[in-house]
Coordinates of C-alpha atoms and ligand atoms in Angstrom, one line a residue:
X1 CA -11.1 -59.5 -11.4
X2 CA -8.7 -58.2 -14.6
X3 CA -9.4 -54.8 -16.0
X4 CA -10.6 -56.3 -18.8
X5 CA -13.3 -58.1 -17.3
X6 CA -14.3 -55.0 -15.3
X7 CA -15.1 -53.1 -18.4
X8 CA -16.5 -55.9 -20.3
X9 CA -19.9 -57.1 -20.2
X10 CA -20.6 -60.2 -18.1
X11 CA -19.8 -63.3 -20.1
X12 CA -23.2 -64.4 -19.3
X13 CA -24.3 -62.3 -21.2
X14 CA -22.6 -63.0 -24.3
X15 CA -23.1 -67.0 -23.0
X16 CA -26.9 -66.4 -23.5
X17 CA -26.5 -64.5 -26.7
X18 CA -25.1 -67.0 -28.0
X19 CA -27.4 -69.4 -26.7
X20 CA -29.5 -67.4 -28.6
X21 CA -27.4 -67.6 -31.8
X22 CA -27.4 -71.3 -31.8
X23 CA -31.3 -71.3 -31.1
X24 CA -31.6 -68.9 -34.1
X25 CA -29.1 -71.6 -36.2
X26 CA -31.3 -74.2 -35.2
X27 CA -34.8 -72.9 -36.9
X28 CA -33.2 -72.5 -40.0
X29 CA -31.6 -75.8 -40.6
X30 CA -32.0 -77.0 -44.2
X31 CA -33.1 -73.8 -45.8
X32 CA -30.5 -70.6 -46.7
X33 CA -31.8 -67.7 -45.4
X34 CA -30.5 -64.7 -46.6
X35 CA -29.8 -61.0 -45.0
X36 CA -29.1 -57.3 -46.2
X37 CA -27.9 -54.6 -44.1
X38 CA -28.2 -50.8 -45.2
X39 CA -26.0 -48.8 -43.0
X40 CA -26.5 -44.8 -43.4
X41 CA -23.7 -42.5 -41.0
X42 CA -20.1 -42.8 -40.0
X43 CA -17.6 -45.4 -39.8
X44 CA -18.8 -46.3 -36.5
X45 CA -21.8 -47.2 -37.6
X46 CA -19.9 -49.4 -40.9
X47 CA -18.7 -50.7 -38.1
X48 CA -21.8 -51.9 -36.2
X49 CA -22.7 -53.2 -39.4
X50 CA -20.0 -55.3 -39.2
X51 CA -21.0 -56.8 -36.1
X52 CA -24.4 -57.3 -36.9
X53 CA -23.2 -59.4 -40.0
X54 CA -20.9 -61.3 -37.4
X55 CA -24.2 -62.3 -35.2
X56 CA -26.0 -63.1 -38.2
X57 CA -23.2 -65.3 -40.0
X58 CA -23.2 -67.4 -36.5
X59 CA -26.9 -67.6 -36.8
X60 CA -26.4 -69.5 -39.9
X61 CA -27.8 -66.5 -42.4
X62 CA -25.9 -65.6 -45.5
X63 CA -25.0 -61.9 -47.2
X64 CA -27.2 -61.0 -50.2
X65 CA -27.2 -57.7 -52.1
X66 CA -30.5 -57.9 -53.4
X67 CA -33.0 -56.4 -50.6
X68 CA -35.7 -58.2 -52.1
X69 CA -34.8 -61.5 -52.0
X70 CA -33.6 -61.2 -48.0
X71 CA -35.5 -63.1 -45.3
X72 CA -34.2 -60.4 -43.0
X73 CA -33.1 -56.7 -43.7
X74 CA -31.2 -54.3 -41.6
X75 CA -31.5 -50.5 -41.6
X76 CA -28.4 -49.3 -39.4
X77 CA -29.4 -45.9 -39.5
X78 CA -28.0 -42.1 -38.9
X79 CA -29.3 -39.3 -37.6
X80 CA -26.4 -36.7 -38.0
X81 CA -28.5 -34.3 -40.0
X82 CA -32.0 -34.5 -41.5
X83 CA -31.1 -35.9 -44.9
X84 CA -29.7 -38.9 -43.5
X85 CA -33.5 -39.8 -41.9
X86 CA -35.2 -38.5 -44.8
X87 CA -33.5 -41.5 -46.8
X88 CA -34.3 -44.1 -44.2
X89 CA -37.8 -43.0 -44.2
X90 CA -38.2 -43.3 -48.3
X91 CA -36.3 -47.1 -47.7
X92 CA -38.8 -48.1 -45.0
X93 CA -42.1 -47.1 -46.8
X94 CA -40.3 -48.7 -50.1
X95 CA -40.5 -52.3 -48.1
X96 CA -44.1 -51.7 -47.4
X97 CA -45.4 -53.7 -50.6
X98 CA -42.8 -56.2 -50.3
X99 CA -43.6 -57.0 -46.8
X100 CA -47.3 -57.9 -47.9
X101 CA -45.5 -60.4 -50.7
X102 CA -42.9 -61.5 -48.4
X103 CA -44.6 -61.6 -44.9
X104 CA -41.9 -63.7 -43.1
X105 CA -39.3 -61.2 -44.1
X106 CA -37.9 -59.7 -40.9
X107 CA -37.7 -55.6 -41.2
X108 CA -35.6 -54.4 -38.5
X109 CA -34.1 -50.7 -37.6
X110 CA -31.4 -50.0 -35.3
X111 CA -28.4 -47.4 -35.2
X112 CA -28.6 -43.5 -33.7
X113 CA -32.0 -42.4 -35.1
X114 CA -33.5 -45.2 -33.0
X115 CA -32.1 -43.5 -29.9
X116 CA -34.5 -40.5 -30.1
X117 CA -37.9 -41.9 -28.7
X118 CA -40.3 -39.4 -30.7
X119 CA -38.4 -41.8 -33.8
X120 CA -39.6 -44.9 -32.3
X121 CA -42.7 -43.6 -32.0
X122 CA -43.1 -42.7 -35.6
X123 CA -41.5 -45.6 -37.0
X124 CA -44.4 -47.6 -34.5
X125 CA -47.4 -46.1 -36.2
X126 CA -46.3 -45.3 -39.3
X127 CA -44.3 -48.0 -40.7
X128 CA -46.2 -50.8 -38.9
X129 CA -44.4 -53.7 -41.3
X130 CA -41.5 -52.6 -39.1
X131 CA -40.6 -56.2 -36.8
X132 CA -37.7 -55.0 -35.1
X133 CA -36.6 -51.6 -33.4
X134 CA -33.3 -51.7 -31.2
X135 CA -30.8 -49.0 -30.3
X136 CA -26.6 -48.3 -30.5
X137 CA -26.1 -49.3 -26.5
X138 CA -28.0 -52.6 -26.8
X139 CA -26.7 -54.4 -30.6
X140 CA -25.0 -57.4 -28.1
X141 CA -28.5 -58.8 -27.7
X142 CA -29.5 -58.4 -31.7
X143 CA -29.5 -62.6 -31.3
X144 CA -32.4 -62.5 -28.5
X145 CA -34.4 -59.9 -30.0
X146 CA -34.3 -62.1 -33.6
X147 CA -35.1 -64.9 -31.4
X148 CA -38.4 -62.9 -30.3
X149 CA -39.3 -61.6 -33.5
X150 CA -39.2 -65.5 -35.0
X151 CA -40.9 -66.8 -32.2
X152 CA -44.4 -64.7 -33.5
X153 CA -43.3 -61.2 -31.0
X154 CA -43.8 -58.2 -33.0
X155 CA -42.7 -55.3 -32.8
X156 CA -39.8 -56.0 -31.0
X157 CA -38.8 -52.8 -30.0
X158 CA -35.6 -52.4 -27.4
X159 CA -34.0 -49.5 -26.9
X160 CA -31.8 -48.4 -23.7
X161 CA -31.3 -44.7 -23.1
X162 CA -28.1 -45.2 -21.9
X163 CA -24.6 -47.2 -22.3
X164 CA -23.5 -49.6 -19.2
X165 CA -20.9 -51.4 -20.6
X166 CA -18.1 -52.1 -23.5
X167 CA -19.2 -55.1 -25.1
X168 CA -16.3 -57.5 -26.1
X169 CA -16.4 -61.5 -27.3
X170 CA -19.1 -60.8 -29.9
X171 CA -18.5 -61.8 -33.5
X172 CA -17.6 -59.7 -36.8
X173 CA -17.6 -60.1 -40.0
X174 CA -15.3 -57.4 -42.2
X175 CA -17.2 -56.0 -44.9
X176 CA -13.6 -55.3 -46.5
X177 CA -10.5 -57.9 -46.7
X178 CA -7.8 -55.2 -46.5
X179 CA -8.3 -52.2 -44.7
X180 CA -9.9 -52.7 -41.1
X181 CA -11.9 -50.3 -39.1
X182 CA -11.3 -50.8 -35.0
X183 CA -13.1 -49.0 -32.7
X184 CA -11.2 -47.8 -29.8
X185 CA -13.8 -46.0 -28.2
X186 CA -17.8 -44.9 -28.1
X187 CA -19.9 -42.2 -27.2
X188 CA -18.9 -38.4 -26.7
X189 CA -18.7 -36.1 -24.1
X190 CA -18.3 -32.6 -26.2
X191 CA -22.0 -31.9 -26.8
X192 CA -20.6 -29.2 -29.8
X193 CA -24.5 -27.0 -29.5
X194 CA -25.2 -28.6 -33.5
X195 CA -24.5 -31.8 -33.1
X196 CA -27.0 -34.8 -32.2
X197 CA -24.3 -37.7 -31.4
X198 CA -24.1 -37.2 -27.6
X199 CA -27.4 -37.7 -27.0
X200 CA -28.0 -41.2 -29.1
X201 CA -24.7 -42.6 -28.7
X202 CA -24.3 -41.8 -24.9
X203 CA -20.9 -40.4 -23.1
X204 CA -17.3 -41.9 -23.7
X205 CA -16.2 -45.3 -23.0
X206 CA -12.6 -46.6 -23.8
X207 CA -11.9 -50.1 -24.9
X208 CA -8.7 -50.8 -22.9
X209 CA -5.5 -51.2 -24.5
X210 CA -5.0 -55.1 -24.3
X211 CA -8.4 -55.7 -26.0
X212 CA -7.6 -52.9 -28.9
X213 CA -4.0 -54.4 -29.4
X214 CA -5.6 -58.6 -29.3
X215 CA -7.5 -57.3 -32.4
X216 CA -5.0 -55.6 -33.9
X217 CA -2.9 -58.2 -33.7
X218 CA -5.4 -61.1 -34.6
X219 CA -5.8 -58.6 -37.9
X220 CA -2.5 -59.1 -38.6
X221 CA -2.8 -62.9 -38.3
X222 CA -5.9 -62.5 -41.2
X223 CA -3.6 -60.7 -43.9
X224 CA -5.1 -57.4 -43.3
X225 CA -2.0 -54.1 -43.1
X226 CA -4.1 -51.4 -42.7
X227 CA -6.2 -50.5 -39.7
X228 CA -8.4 -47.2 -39.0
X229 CA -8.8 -46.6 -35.2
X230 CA -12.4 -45.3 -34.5
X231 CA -13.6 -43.0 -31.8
X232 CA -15.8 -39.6 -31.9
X233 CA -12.7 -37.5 -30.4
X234 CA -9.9 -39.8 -30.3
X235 CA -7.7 -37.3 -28.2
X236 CA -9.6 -38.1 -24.8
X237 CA -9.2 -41.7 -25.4
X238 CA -8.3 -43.8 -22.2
X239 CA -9.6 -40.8 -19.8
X240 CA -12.1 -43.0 -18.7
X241 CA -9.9 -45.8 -17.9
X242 CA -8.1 -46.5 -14.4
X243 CA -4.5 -46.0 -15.6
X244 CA -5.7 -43.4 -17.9
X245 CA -3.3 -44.1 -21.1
X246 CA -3.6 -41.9 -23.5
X247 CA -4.4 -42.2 -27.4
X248 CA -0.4 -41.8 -28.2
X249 CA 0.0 -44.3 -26.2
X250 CA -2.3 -46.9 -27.5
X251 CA -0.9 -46.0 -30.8
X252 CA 2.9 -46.2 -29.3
X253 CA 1.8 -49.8 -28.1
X254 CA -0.1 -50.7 -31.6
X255 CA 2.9 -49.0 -34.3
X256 CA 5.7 -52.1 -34.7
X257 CA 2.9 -54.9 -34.3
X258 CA 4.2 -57.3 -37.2
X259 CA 2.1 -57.1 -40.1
X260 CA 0.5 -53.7 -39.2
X261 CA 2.0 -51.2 -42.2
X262 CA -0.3 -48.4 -41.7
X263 CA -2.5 -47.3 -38.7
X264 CA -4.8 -44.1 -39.3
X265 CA -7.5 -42.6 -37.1
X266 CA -10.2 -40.3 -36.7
X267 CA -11.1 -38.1 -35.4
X268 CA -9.4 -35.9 -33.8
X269 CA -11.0 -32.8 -31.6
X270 CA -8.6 -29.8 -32.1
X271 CA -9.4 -28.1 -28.6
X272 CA -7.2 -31.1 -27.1
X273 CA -4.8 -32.8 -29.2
X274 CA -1.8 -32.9 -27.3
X275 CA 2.0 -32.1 -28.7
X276 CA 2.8 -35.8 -27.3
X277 CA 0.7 -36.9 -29.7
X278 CA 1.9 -34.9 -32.3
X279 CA 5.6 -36.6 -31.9
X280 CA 4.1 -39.9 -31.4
X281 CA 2.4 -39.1 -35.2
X282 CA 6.0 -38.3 -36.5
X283 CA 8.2 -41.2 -34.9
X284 CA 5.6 -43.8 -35.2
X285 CA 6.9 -45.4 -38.6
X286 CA 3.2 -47.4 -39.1
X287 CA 1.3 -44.2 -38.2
X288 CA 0.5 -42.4 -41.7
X289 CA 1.1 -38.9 -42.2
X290 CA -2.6 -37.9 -42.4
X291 CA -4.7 -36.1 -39.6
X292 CA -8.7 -35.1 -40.0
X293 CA -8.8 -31.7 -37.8
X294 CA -13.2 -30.7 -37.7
X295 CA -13.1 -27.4 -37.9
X296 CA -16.6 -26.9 -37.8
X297 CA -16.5 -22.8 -38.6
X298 CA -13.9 -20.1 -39.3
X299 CA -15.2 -17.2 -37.1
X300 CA -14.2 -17.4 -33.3
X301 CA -17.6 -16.1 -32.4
X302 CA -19.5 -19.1 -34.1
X303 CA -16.9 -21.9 -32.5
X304 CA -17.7 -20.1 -28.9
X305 CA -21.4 -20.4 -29.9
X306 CA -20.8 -23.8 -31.5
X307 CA -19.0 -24.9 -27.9
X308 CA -16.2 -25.9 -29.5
X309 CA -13.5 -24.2 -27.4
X310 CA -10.7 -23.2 -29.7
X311 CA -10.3 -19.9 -31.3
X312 CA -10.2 -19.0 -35.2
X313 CA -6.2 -18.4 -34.2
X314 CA -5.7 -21.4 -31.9
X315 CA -6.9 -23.6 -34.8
X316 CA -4.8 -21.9 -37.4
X317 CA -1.6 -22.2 -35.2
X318 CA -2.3 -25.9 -34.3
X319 CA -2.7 -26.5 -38.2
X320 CA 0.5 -24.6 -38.8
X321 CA 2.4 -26.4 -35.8
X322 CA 1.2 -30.3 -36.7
X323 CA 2.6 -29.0 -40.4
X324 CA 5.8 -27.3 -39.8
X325 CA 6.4 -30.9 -37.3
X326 CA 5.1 -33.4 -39.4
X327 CA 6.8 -32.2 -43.2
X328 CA 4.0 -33.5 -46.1
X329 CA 1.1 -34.3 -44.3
X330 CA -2.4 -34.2 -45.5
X331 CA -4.7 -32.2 -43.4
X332 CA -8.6 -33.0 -44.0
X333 CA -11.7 -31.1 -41.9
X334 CA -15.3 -30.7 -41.4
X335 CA -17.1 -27.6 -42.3
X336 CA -20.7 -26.6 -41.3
X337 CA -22.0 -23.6 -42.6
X338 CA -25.3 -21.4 -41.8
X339 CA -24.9 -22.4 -38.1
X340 CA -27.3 -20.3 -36.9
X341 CA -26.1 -16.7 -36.6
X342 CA -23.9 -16.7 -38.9
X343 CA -23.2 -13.5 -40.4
X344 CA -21.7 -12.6 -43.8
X345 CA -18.2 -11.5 -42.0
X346 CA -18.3 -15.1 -40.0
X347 CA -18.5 -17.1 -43.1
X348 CA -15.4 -15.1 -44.7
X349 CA -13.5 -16.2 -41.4
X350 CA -14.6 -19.5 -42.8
X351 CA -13.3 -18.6 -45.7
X352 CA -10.0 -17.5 -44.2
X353 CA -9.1 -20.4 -42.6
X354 CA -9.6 -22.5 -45.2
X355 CA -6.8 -20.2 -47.4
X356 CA -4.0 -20.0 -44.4
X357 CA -4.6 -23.5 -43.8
X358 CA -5.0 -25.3 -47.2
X359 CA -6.3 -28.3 -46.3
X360 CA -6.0 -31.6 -49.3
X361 CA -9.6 -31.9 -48.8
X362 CA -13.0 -31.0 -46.6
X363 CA -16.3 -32.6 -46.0
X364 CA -18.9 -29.6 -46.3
X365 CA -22.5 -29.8 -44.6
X366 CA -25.0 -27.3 -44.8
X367 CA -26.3 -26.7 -41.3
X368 CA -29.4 -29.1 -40.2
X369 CA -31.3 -28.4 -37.6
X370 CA -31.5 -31.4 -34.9
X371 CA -34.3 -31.4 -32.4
X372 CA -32.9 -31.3 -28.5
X373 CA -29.8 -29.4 -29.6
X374 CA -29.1 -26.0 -28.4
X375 CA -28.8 -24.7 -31.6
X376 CA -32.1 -26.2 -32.9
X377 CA -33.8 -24.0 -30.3
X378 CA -32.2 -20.5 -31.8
X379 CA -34.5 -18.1 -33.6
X380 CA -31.7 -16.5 -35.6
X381 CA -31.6 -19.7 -38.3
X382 CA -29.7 -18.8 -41.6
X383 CA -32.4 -19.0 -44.4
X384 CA -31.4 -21.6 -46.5
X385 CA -30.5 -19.5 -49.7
X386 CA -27.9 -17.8 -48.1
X387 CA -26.4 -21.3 -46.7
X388 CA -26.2 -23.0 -50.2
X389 CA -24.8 -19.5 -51.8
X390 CA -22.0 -19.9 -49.0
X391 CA -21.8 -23.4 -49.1
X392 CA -21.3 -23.1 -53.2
X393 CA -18.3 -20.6 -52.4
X394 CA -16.8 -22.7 -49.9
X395 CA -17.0 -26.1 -52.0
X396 CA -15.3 -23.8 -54.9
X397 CA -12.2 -22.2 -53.0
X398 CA -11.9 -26.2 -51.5
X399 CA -11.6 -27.3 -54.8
X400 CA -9.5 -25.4 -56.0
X401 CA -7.4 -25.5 -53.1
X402 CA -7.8 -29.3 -53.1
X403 CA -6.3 -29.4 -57.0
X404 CA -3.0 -27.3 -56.5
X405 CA -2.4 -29.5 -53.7
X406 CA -2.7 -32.1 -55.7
X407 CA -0.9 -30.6 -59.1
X408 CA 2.5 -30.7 -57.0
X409 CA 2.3 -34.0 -56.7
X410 CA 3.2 -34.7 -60.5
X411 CA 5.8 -36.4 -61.3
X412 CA 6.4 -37.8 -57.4
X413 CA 6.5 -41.8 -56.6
X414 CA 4.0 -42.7 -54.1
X415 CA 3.5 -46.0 -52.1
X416 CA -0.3 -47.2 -52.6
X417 CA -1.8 -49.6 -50.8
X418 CA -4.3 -51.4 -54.1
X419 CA -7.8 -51.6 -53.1
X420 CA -9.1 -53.3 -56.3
X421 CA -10.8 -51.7 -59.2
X422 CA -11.5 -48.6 -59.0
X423 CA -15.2 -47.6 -58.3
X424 CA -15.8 -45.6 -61.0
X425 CA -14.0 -47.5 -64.1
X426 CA -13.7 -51.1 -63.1
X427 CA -10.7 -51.6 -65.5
X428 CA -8.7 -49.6 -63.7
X429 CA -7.4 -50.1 -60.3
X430 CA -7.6 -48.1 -57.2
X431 CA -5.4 -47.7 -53.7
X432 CA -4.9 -44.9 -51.4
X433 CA -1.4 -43.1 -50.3
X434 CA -0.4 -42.8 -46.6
X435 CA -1.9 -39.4 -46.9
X436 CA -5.1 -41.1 -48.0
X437 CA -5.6 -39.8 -51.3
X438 CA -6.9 -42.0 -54.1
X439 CA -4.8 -42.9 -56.7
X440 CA -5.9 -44.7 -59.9
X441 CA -3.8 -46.7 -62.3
X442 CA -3.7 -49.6 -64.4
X443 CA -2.9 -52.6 -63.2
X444 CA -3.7 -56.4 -63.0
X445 CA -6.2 -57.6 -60.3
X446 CA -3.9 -59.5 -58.6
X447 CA -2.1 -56.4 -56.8
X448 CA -5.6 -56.0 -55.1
X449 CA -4.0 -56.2 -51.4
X450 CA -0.3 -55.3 -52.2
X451 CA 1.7 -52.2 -52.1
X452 CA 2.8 -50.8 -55.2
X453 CA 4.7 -47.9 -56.1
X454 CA 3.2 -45.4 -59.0
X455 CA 4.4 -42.4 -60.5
X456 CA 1.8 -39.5 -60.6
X457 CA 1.0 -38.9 -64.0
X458 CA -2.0 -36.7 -63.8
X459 CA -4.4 -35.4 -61.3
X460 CA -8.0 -34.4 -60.5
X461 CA -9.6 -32.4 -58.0
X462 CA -10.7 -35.6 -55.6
X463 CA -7.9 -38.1 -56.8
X464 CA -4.4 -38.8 -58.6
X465 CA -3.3 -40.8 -62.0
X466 CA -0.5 -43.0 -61.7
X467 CA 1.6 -45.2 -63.8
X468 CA 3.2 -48.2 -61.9
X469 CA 7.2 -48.4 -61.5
Ligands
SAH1 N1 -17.0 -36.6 -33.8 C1 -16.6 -36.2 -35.1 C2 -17.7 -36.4 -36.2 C3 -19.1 -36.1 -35.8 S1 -20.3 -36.1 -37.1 C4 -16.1 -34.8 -35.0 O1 -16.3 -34.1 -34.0 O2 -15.6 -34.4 -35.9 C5 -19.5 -35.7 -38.5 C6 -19.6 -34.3 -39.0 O3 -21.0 -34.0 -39.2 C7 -19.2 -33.2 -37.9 O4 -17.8 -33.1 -37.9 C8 -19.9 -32.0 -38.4 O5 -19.2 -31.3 -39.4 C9 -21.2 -32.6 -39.1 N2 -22.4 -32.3 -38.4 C10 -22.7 -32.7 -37.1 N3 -23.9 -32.2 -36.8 C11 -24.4 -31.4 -37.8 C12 -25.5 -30.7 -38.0 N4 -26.5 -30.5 -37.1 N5 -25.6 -30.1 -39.3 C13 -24.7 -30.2 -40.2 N6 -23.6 -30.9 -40.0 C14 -23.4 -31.5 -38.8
SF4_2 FE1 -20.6 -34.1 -32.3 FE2 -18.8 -32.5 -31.4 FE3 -19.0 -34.9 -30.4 FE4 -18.0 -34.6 -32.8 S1 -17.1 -33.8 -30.9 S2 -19.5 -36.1 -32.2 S3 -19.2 -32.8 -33.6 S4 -20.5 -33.4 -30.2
F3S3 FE1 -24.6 -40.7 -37.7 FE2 -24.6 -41.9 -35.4 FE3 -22.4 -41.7 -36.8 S1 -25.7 -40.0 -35.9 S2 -22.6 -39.8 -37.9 S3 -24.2 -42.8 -37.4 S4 -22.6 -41.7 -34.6

């Protein structure tokens, strides 16, 4: 047997689903049903998403954007902090009404929040025009469970509590024609005391390198230049597998394929990114120069507390290290605040950090309290006005921090790759630099897909001006 059949599941299994798929084809013959999918969380989840399409396309349904006129909708769902279930909640009693219009329309729900059984069970009785209730370690059989659901079975609920296998040979459709997302690995083994992922998205499990690099390369065959490699902690990537490559080598075998201009990742768990892969960042010519470091919190005491094994000064000195090696990278993070505990003095470590370090740009959460976590269970929870008052200063300092970065880029020539128009003025365009940040210029539509170069003529807080040269 090769490796990659080892870690794959059977291919009867993907025979029957798509068995299923043609069965599913079959019903709708003669009549264009339609689907939507909402997808709430990470790029992980985008990239479910993108699966699900696949399965969907095969099964002869086309993409609409308008939920109400779908035969079948998708919620793809996150439950990273409580916000992100608050809004699939307000969606699913939304659909009530048109459920009783449209009773053939297929509801389903699927993604991490369906992983936590007290979810399922709420989802059961209180949204009962609910058809279809599956998990992350079982979207392969989303063709059977269809199947059911059209043959008169609901609910269909199916959810496995843990991962067996890495599921290759199923179809996906790309929700965008030039940048691709490819996920290298799933699950996570850190258990960080906040953080919910571990327990709905099960321990790690590599893809191995041959089947990452036959994507890649097949991506390059399509047209696309640009590929984002996807894992929870991309540093233990291959630790699982028997020859146990590591991530800078699955980027040393993916930099050079023809085609491939830019290959970016995330993300990346500070407590082990090795130098190697530091080096491999720097040499790689396709890798860009842009690394998302979590920091999570400032104050040593929290990160102990927090499990995340790194000090307030390891972190700083890694930061200065990947900077002094790797001359004008970007540098983004992650930033809870109000973890429980959290005293005035840890937030200005926080706060600290954030100066020495000057990250281009953070992603700030207010601390959310998941049920099953170890931090859930603490009695010492930050009241809520204190976390937005630090959570105001932090977002303030960023900014600022974020726009002097920014203002010495006037006046420099930057490579973008064009995305199309931009999102917030369509008669402008819109690309990203290696380093990832936005740039916004005017241009004609047919540079969507190309690299251009622009001259920074002005800049914001969140994103450049250009002027193309
Ligand atoms: N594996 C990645 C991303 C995990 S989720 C990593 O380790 O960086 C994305 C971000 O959500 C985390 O980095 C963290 O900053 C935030 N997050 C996770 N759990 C949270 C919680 N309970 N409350 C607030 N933010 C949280
Ligand atoms: Fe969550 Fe930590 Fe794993 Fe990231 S590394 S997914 S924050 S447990
Ligand atoms: Fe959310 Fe699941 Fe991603 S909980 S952040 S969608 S892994």
């Amino acid at each position: 047997m090769s490796r990659r059949e080892e870690i794959c599941v059977p291919g009867d299994e993907i025979l029957r689903q798509r068995e299923f798929m043609r069965l599913v084809r079959e019903q709708s013959i003669g009549e264009i049903k339609k689907y939507n999918i909402q997808t709430f969380g990470c790029q992980m989840n985008e990239n479910d998403s993108e699966r699900l399409a696949g399965m969907l396309s095969e099964m002869g349904y086309v993409e609409t954007e308008n939920r109400d006129e779908s035969d079948l909708i998708i919620y793809n769902t996150c439950c990273v902090r409580e916000n992100a279930e608050l809004k699939v909640y307000g969606h699913l009693g939304s659909l009530k009404k048109l459920k009783e219009k449209k009773p053939d329309m297929i509801i389903a729900v699927c993604g991490c929040m369906m992983q936590q059984p007290e979810v399922v069970e709420h989802i059961k009785s209180t949204y009962r025009h609910v058809d279809l209730i599956f998990g992350t370690h079982n979207l392969h059989k989303f063709p059977e469970l269809v199947y059911n659901v059209l043959r008169g079975e609901t609910p269909v609920v199916d959810v496995m509590d843990s991962a067996g296998f890495v599921v290759e040979g199923m179809p996906i459709r790309r929700s965008n024609g030039i940048k691709a997302w490819v996920t290298i690995m799933y699950g996570c083994n850190n258990f960080c005391s906040y953080c919910i992922v571990p327990y709905v998205r099960g321990r790690e499990r590599s893809r191995s390198m041959e089947v990452i690099y036959d994507e890649v390369l097949s991506l390059a065959r399509e047209g696309y230049s640009e590929i984002t490699l996807l894992g929870q902690n991309v540093n233990s990537y291959g630790l699982d597998l028997p020859d146990k490559p590591s991530f800078a080598d699955l980027l040393r075998k993916l930099d050079g394929i023809d085609g491939i201009k830019r290959i970016r990742f995330m993300t990346s768990h500070p407590k082990d990114l090795s130098d190697d892969l530091i080096d491999a960042m720097r040499d790689l010519k396709s890798v860009c120069p842009h690394l998302h470091l979590p920091l999570q919190a400032g104050s040593t005491k929290v990160l102990r507390e927090m499990n995340r094994k790194y000090t307030k000064e390891q972190y700083i000195e890694l930061a200065e290290r990947i900077k002094s090696r790797i001359p004008g990278i970007a540098l983004t993070t992650d930033i809870i605040v109000g973890f429980p505990g959290e005293t005035e003095e840890d937030f200005l470590d926080t706060l600290d950090v954030v100066e020495k370090v000057r990250f281009d740009m953070a992603y700030t959460f207010l601390y959310s309290k998941r049920a099953g976590t170890p931090a859930a269970r603490r009695t010492d929870q930050v009241p809520e006005e204190t976390k937005k008052q630090r959570f105001d200063r932090l977002i303030e300092l960023q900014n600022r921090i974020s726009r002097e970065i920014n203002e010495a880029l006037k006046g420099t020539v930057q490579e973008i790759l064009v995305e199309g128009p931009s999102k917030t003025n369509a008669s402008i365009l819109s690309g990203r630099t290696s380093t990832n940040k936005i740039v916004n210029f005017r241009g004609s539509d047919d540079l969507t897909g190309k690299y251009v170069r622009v001259k920074i003529s002005d800049v914001q807080t969140w994103s450049l001006e250009g002027v193309i040269i």
